[in-house]
PDB file of C-alpha atoms in Angstrom:
ATOM      1  CA  ASP K1137      97.279  87.329 108.694  1.00 60.00           C
ATOM      2  CA  ALA K1138      96.604  91.069 108.705  1.00 67.00           C
ATOM      3  CA  GLY K1139      92.872  90.604 108.138  1.00 88.00           C
ATOM      4  CA  ILE K1140      92.788  92.197 104.679  1.00 96.00           C
ATOM      5  CA  THR K1141      90.339  91.206 102.001  1.00 97.00           C
ATOM      6  CA  GLN K1142      89.974  92.558  98.484  1.00 98.00           C
ATOM      7  CA  SER K1143      86.988  92.394  96.169  1.00 97.00           C
ATOM      8  CA  PRO K1144      86.565  91.428  93.482  1.00 97.00           C
ATOM      9  CA  ARG K1145      89.542  89.102  93.133  1.00 97.00           C
ATOM     10  CA  HIS K1146      89.258  89.019  89.365  1.00 97.00           C
ATOM     11  CA  LYS K1147      87.557  91.403  86.972  1.00 97.00           C
ATOM     12  CA  VAL K1148      87.319  91.816  83.226  1.00 98.00           C
ATOM     13  CA  THR K1149      85.971  95.114  81.961  1.00 97.00           C
ATOM     14  CA  GLU K1150      85.890  97.190  78.821  1.00 97.00           C
ATOM     15  CA  THR K1151      87.740 100.386  78.032  1.00 97.00           C
ATOM     16  CA  GLY K1152      85.857 103.449  79.183  1.00 97.00           C
ATOM     17  CA  THR K1153      83.835 101.820  81.936  1.00 97.00           C
ATOM     18  CA  PRO K1154      84.172 102.803  85.600  1.00 96.00           C
ATOM     19  CA  VAL K1155      85.618 100.227  87.977  1.00 98.00           C
ATOM     20  CA  THR K1156      85.762 100.224  91.772  1.00 98.00           C
ATOM     21  CA  LEU K1157      87.975  97.924  93.782  1.00 98.00           C
ATOM     22  CA  ARG K1158      87.393  97.444  97.482  1.00 98.00           C
ATOM     23  CA  CYS K1159      89.845  96.799 100.277  1.00 98.00           C
ATOM     24  CA  HIS K1160      88.486  95.790 103.670  1.00 98.00           C
ATOM     25  CA  GLN K1161      90.422  95.390 106.897  1.00 96.00           C
ATOM     26  CA  THR K1162      89.240  94.201 110.258  1.00 94.00           C
ATOM     27  CA  GLU K1163      91.975  95.394 112.613  1.00 92.00           C
ATOM     28  CA  ASN K1164      91.443  99.155 112.726  1.00 92.00           C
ATOM     29  CA  HIS K1165      94.687 100.100 110.983  1.00 94.00           C
ATOM     30  CA  ARG K1166      95.042 103.795 110.331  1.00 94.00           C
ATOM     31  CA  TYR K1167      97.159 103.599 107.185  1.00 94.00           C
ATOM     32  CA  MET K1168      95.981 101.865 104.012  1.00 96.00           C
ATOM     33  CA  TYR K1169      97.549 101.751 100.553  1.00 97.00           C
ATOM     34  CA  TRP K1170      96.817 100.831  96.958  1.00 98.00           C
ATOM     35  CA  TYR K1171      99.647  99.506  94.771  1.00 97.00           C
ATOM     36  CA  ARG K1172      99.723  98.127  91.275  1.00 98.00           C
ATOM     37  CA  GLN K1173     102.046  95.393  90.058  1.00 97.00           C
ATOM     38  CA  ASP K1174     103.200  95.203  86.466  1.00 95.00           C
ATOM     39  CA  PRO K1175     105.901  93.047  84.878  1.00 86.00           C
ATOM     40  CA  GLY K1176     109.299  94.703  85.113  1.00 78.00           C
ATOM     41  CA  HIS K1177     108.144  97.354  87.600  1.00 78.00           C
ATOM     42  CA  GLY K1178     107.693  95.635  90.934  1.00 84.00           C
ATOM     43  CA  LEU K1179     104.924  97.302  92.924  1.00 94.00           C
ATOM     44  CA  ARG K1180     104.174 101.008  92.634  1.00 95.00           C
ATOM     45  CA  LEU K1181     102.114 103.137  94.987  1.00 95.00           C
ATOM     46  CA  ILE K1182      98.900 104.614  93.562  1.00 96.00           C
ATOM     47  CA  HIS K1183      97.272 106.293  96.570  1.00 96.00           C
ATOM     48  CA  TYR K1184      97.303 105.943 100.301  1.00 95.00           C
ATOM     49  CA  SER K1185      95.162 106.945 103.250  1.00 95.00           C
ATOM     50  CA  TYR K1186      96.191 108.007 106.731  1.00 93.00           C
ATOM     51  CA  GLY K1187      92.717 108.153 108.200  1.00 92.00           C
ATOM     52  CA  VAL K1188      89.041 108.499 107.374  1.00 94.00           C
ATOM     53  CA  LYS K1189      88.697 111.000 104.527  1.00 92.00           C
ATOM     54  CA  ASP K1190      92.479 111.615 104.573  1.00 94.00           C
ATOM     55  CA  THR K1191      94.180 110.479 101.387  1.00 95.00           C
ATOM     56  CA  ASP K1192      97.212 111.392  99.325  1.00 93.00           C
ATOM     57  CA  LYS K1193      98.688 110.552  95.948  1.00 93.00           C
ATOM     58  CA  GLY K1194     101.412 108.062  95.226  1.00 92.00           C
ATOM     59  CA  GLU K1195     103.737 107.871  92.246  1.00 91.00           C
ATOM     60  CA  VAL K1196     101.232 106.547  89.682  1.00 94.00           C
ATOM     61  CA  SER K1197      97.960 108.241  90.662  1.00 95.00           C
ATOM     62  CA  ASP K1198      96.827 109.550  87.257  1.00 96.00           C
ATOM     63  CA  GLY K1199      93.516 107.980  86.237  1.00 96.00           C
ATOM     64  CA  TYR K1200      92.711 106.780  89.761  1.00 97.00           C
ATOM     65  CA  SER K1201      90.738 108.158  92.670  1.00 97.00           C
ATOM     66  CA  VAL K1202      90.247 106.807  96.177  1.00 97.00           C
ATOM     67  CA  SER K1203      87.834 107.199  99.030  1.00 97.00           C
ATOM     68  CA  ARG K1204      87.806 106.224 102.659  1.00 97.00           C
ATOM     69  CA  SER K1205      84.533 106.945 104.420  1.00 96.00           C
ATOM     70  CA  LYS K1206      85.187 104.511 107.260  1.00 96.00           C
ATOM     71  CA  THR K1207      88.292 103.039 108.806  1.00 96.00           C
ATOM     72  CA  GLU K1208      87.819  99.526 107.515  1.00 96.00           C
ATOM     73  CA  ASP K1209      87.226 100.273 103.823  1.00 97.00           C
ATOM     74  CA  PHE K1210      89.486 101.861 101.219  1.00 98.00           C
ATOM     75  CA  LEU K1211      88.081 102.099  97.697  1.00 98.00           C
ATOM     76  CA  LEU K1212      90.045 102.523  94.489  1.00 98.00           C
ATOM     77  CA  THR K1213      88.141 103.827  91.469  1.00 98.00           C
ATOM     78  CA  LEU K1214      89.148 103.870  87.857  1.00 97.00           C
ATOM     79  CA  GLU K1215      86.815 106.535  86.487  1.00 94.00           C
ATOM     80  CA  SER K1216      87.207 105.412  82.875  1.00 96.00           C
ATOM     81  CA  ALA K1217      89.297 102.274  82.571  1.00 97.00           C
ATOM     82  CA  THR K1218      92.047 102.088  79.956  1.00 97.00           C
ATOM     83  CA  SER K1219      94.054  99.120  78.716  1.00 97.00           C
ATOM     84  CA  SER K1220      97.143 100.532  80.453  1.00 96.00           C
ATOM     85  CA  GLN K1221      95.371  99.967  83.762  1.00 98.00           C
ATOM     86  CA  THR K1222      95.360  96.224  83.213  1.00 98.00           C
ATOM     87  CA  SER K1223      97.333  95.100  86.225  1.00 98.00           C
ATOM     88  CA  VAL K1224      97.284  93.332  89.553  1.00 98.00           C
ATOM     89  CA  TYR K1225      96.155  95.658  92.331  1.00 98.00           C
ATOM     90  CA  PHE K1226      97.251  95.145  95.900  1.00 98.00           C
ATOM     91  CA  CYS K1227      95.870  96.785  98.983  1.00 98.00           C
ATOM     92  CA  ALA K1228      98.096  97.059 102.042  1.00 97.00           C
ATOM     93  CA  ILE K1229      97.883  98.173 105.645  1.00 96.00           C
ATOM     94  CA  ARG K1230     100.627  99.529 107.828  1.00 93.00           C
ATOM     95  CA  GLU K1231     101.178  97.640 111.012  1.00 89.00           C
ATOM     96  CA  ASN K1232     101.455  99.727 114.156  1.00 81.00           C
ATOM     97  CA  ASN K1233     104.933  98.451 115.049  1.00 82.00           C
ATOM     98  CA  PRO K1234     108.339 100.190 115.104  1.00 81.00           C
ATOM     99  CA  GLN K1235     109.155  98.829 111.665  1.00 84.00           C
ATOM    100  CA  GLU K1236     105.865 100.166 110.243  1.00 87.00           C
ATOM    101  CA  THR K1237     105.667  97.032 108.136  1.00 92.00           C
ATOM    102  CA  GLN K1238     103.175  97.013 105.289  1.00 95.00           C
ATOM    103  CA  TYR K1239     101.138  93.844 104.902  1.00 96.00           C
ATOM    104  CA  PHE K1240      99.358  93.103 101.676  1.00 97.00           C
ATOM    105  CA  GLY K1241      95.965  91.777 100.732  1.00 97.00           C
ATOM    106  CA  PRO K1242      95.533  88.901  98.272  1.00 96.00           C
ATOM    107  CA  GLY K1243      95.374  91.154  95.190  1.00 97.00           C
ATOM    108  CA  THR K1244      92.824  91.868  92.454  1.00 98.00           C
ATOM    109  CA  ARG K1245      93.607  90.894  88.888  1.00 97.00           C
ATOM    110  CA  LEU K1246      92.047  93.437  86.500  1.00 98.00           C
ATOM    111  CA  LEU K1247      91.891  93.040  82.743  1.00 98.00           C
ATOM    112  CA  VAL K1248      90.727  95.997  80.665  1.00 97.00           C
ATOM    113  CA  LEU K1249      89.807  95.022  77.127  1.00 97.00           C
TER     114      LEU K1249
ATOM    115  CA  ALA Y1076     114.400 109.729  95.407  1.00 80.00           C
ATOM    116  CA  GLN Y1077     114.795 106.122  96.359  1.00 88.00           C
ATOM    117  CA  LYS Y1078     115.883 103.276  94.139  1.00 93.00           C
ATOM    118  CA  ILE Y1079     116.152  99.531  94.621  1.00 96.00           C
ATOM    119  CA  THR Y1080     118.200  97.378  92.265  1.00 96.00           C
ATOM    120  CA  GLN Y1081     117.915  93.613  92.063  1.00 97.00           C
ATOM    121  CA  THR Y1082     120.346  92.405  89.430  1.00 96.00           C
ATOM    122  CA  GLN Y1083     119.430  88.708  89.403  1.00 95.00           C
ATOM    123  CA  PRO Y1084     116.269  88.177  87.339  1.00 92.00           C
ATOM    124  CA  GLY Y1085     116.362  84.435  88.035  1.00 95.00           C
ATOM    125  CA  MET Y1086     118.279  81.914  90.095  1.00 96.00           C
ATOM    126  CA  PHE Y1087     118.349  78.135  90.252  1.00 97.00           C
ATOM    127  CA  VAL Y1088     119.526  76.542  93.479  1.00 97.00           C
ATOM    128  CA  GLN Y1089     119.788  72.940  94.611  1.00 97.00           C
ATOM    129  CA  GLU Y1090     117.532  71.972  97.489  1.00 97.00           C
ATOM    130  CA  LYS Y1091     119.162  72.265 100.926  1.00 97.00           C
ATOM    131  CA  GLU Y1092     121.787  74.708  99.715  1.00 97.00           C
ATOM    132  CA  ALA Y1093     121.990  78.278 100.973  1.00 97.00           C
ATOM    133  CA  VAL Y1094     121.086  81.062  98.584  1.00 97.00           C
ATOM    134  CA  THR Y1095     121.835  84.778  98.557  1.00 98.00           C
ATOM    135  CA  LEU Y1096     119.545  87.211  96.757  1.00 98.00           C
ATOM    136  CA  ASP Y1097     121.174  90.530  95.981  1.00 98.00           C
ATOM    137  CA  CYS Y1098     119.704  93.940  96.672  1.00 98.00           C
ATOM    138  CA  THR Y1099     121.337  97.334  96.437  1.00 98.00           C
ATOM    139  CA  TYR Y1100     119.620 100.588  97.226  1.00 97.00           C
ATOM    140  CA  ASP Y1101     120.039 104.301  96.905  1.00 95.00           C
ATOM    141  CA  THR Y1102     118.455 106.969  99.056  1.00 91.00           C
ATOM    142  CA  SER Y1103     119.089 110.400 100.481  1.00 88.00           C
ATOM    143  CA  ASP Y1104     117.006 109.722 103.579  1.00 87.00           C
ATOM    144  CA  PRO Y1105     119.138 109.535 106.736  1.00 88.00           C
ATOM    145  CA  SER Y1106     116.784 106.977 108.257  1.00 90.00           C
ATOM    146  CA  TYR Y1107     115.110 104.198 106.338  1.00 93.00           C
ATOM    147  CA  GLY Y1108     113.839 100.657 106.498  1.00 94.00           C
ATOM    148  CA  LEU Y1109     114.574  97.748 104.201  1.00 96.00           C
ATOM    149  CA  PHE Y1110     112.106  94.919 103.616  1.00 97.00           C
ATOM    150  CA  TRP Y1111     112.022  91.619 101.787  1.00 98.00           C
ATOM    151  CA  TYR Y1112     108.808  90.095 100.471  1.00 97.00           C
ATOM    152  CA  LYS Y1113     108.106  86.703  98.923  1.00 98.00           C
ATOM    153  CA  GLN Y1114     105.551  86.227  96.168  1.00 97.00           C
ATOM    154  CA  PRO Y1115     104.765  82.578  95.414  1.00 97.00           C
ATOM    155  CA  SER Y1116     103.023  81.543  92.218  1.00 95.00           C
ATOM    156  CA  SER Y1117      99.669  81.924  93.984  1.00 94.00           C
ATOM    157  CA  GLY Y1118     100.277  85.694  93.902  1.00 94.00           C
ATOM    158  CA  GLU Y1119     100.145  86.930  97.484  1.00 95.00           C
ATOM    159  CA  MET Y1120     102.878  89.173  98.889  1.00 96.00           C
ATOM    160  CA  ILE Y1121     104.371  87.750 102.072  1.00 96.00           C
ATOM    161  CA  PHE Y1122     106.537  89.847 104.378  1.00 96.00           C
ATOM    162  CA  LEU Y1123     109.764  88.069 105.317  1.00 97.00           C
ATOM    163  CA  ILE Y1124     112.206  90.310 107.129  1.00 97.00           C
ATOM    164  CA  TYR Y1125     113.010  93.905 108.055  1.00 96.00           C
ATOM    165  CA  GLN Y1126     116.242  95.824 108.624  1.00 96.00           C
ATOM    166  CA  GLY Y1127     116.393  99.339 110.000  1.00 94.00           C
ATOM    167  CA  SER Y1128     119.162 101.625 108.820  1.00 93.00           C
ATOM    168  CA  TYR Y1129     120.341 102.229 112.377  1.00 93.00           C
ATOM    169  CA  ASP Y1130     120.091  98.622 113.536  1.00 91.00           C
ATOM    170  CA  GLN Y1131     123.473  97.463 114.757  1.00 89.00           C
ATOM    171  CA  GLN Y1132     122.910  93.808 114.000  1.00 94.00           C
ATOM    172  CA  ASN Y1133     121.786  92.008 110.889  1.00 95.00           C
ATOM    173  CA  ALA Y1134     118.160  90.913 111.042  1.00 96.00           C
ATOM    174  CA  THR Y1135     117.264  87.241 111.258  1.00 96.00           C
ATOM    175  CA  GLU Y1136     113.913  85.444 111.039  1.00 95.00           C
ATOM    176  CA  GLY Y1137     114.159  81.671 111.109  1.00 96.00           C
ATOM    177  CA  ARG Y1138     115.918  80.545 107.919  1.00 97.00           C
ATOM    178  CA  TYR Y1139     116.024  84.113 106.610  1.00 98.00           C
ATOM    179  CA  SER Y1140     118.766  86.566 107.399  1.00 97.00           C
ATOM    180  CA  LEU Y1141     119.632  89.924 105.969  1.00 97.00           C
ATOM    181  CA  ASN Y1142     123.249  90.726 105.158  1.00 97.00           C
ATOM    182  CA  PHE Y1143     123.174  94.486 105.652  1.00 96.00           C
ATOM    183  CA  GLN Y1144     126.208  96.462 104.524  1.00 96.00           C
ATOM    184  CA  LYS Y1145     125.321 100.102 104.965  1.00 95.00           C
ATOM    185  CA  ALA Y1146     128.471 101.566 103.456  1.00 94.00           C
ATOM    186  CA  ARG Y1147     127.936  99.504 100.307  1.00 96.00           C
ATOM    187  CA  LYS Y1148     124.184 100.208 100.355  1.00 96.00           C
ATOM    188  CA  SER Y1149     123.385  96.553 100.067  1.00 97.00           C
ATOM    189  CA  ALA Y1150     120.759  94.445 101.837  1.00 98.00           C
ATOM    190  CA  ASN Y1151     121.082  90.899 100.581  1.00 98.00           C
ATOM    191  CA  LEU Y1152     118.645  88.201 101.671  1.00 98.00           C
ATOM    192  CA  VAL Y1153     120.166  84.896 102.701  1.00 98.00           C
ATOM    193  CA  ILE Y1154     118.017  81.778 102.846  1.00 98.00           C
ATOM    194  CA  SER Y1155     119.660  78.884 104.609  1.00 96.00           C
ATOM    195  CA  ALA Y1156     118.907  75.236 103.811  1.00 95.00           C
ATOM    196  CA  SER Y1157     116.598  76.011 100.897  1.00 96.00           C
ATOM    197  CA  GLN Y1158     113.363  74.068 100.475  1.00 97.00           C
ATOM    198  CA  LEU Y1159     111.122  73.408  97.476  1.00 97.00           C
ATOM    199  CA  GLY Y1160     108.574  75.775  98.995  1.00 97.00           C
ATOM    200  CA  ASP Y1161     111.078  78.621  98.712  1.00 98.00           C
ATOM    201  CA  SER Y1162     110.526  78.722  94.955  1.00 98.00           C
ATOM    202  CA  ALA Y1163     108.967  82.139  94.372  1.00 97.00           C
ATOM    203  CA  MET Y1164     109.613  85.732  93.356  1.00 97.00           C
ATOM    204  CA  TYR Y1165     111.487  87.747  95.970  1.00 98.00           C
ATOM    205  CA  PHE Y1166     111.240  91.514  96.203  1.00 97.00           C
ATOM    206  CA  CYS Y1167     113.481  93.910  98.057  1.00 97.00           C
ATOM    207  CA  ALA Y1168     111.846  97.171  99.132  1.00 97.00           C
ATOM    208  CA  MET Y1169     112.707 100.269 101.105  1.00 95.00           C
ATOM    209  CA  ARG Y1170     110.920 103.136 102.790  1.00 92.00           C
ATOM    210  CA  GLY Y1171     112.215 106.346 104.247  1.00 83.00           C
ATOM    211  CA  ARG Y1172     111.286 107.001 107.841  1.00 75.00           C
ATOM    212  CA  GLY Y1173     109.390 110.033 108.966  1.00 70.00           C
ATOM    213  CA  PHE Y1174     106.120 111.741 108.229  1.00 67.00           C
ATOM    214  CA  GLY Y1175     105.092 111.673 104.591  1.00 70.00           C
ATOM    215  CA  ASN Y1176     107.417 108.831 103.672  1.00 76.00           C
ATOM    216  CA  GLU Y1177     104.683 106.360 102.944  1.00 79.00           C
ATOM    217  CA  LYS Y1178     105.814 104.811  99.702  1.00 85.00           C
ATOM    218  CA  LEU Y1179     107.486 101.450  99.639  1.00 91.00           C
ATOM    219  CA  THR Y1180     109.915 101.461  96.713  1.00 93.00           C
ATOM    220  CA  PHE Y1181     110.291  97.994  95.233  1.00 95.00           C
ATOM    221  CA  GLY Y1182     112.912  96.351  93.092  1.00 95.00           C
ATOM    222  CA  THR Y1183     111.945  94.327  90.042  1.00 95.00           C
ATOM    223  CA  GLY Y1184     112.389  91.046  91.866  1.00 96.00           C
ATOM    224  CA  THR Y1185     114.351  87.816  91.585  1.00 97.00           C
ATOM    225  CA  ARG Y1186     112.688  84.567  90.609  1.00 97.00           C
ATOM    226  CA  LEU Y1187     114.135  81.758  92.707  1.00 98.00           C
ATOM    227  CA  THR Y1188     113.684  78.162  91.642  1.00 98.00           C
ATOM    228  CA  ILE Y1189     114.711  75.367  94.005  1.00 97.00           C
ATOM    229  CA  ILE Y1190     115.763  72.183  92.221  1.00 97.00           C
ATOM    230  CA  PRO Y1191     115.086  68.867  93.971  1.00 95.00           C
TER     231      PRO Y1191
END
């Protein structure tokens, strides 16, 4: 258990509304990630963070922003949700081991109507 | 660019038999890591096993082993003595090593069903 929680776990929202997903970790990991999972695509990286206020884009970052004001929290914001952002969102941390294994949170299921 | 290919969308295996899940990869990174994750129907992503590109031996973790053939760019997961609880989606993933290589590239997964 990597001590990762995500909130909310499920959310239904309407097109055009802002949405913020939260990832919280308790073990002081430096690296945190947001992925989305869609059928036929596996998981794809949206954004990641390598420290407080240090973030970078992944391969599917359009329409998303992130913030990390403290080590334990990494927020993902959809400024104006679209139906194409209906997905399952996973947060991950990178373990400080030689393999640099990424461990995932339980996921947030988001439906944009 | 990195690419992971999992060519088996679904597999059915009799309980207690061994099963091999295929994974081939492509990368230009000289150093990389290969990972397998399990996703049961409950939805969480569970790390199973890791293989480094320079590791001399195939990785093993309990009933899981990784058949790593670097020249063929394959990293197949072998589950010995399958159990009903092994029914799940299995994802192969890779990541280049070194600064800036943060993305895990995933395959599309294989759905494994264990038959009693």
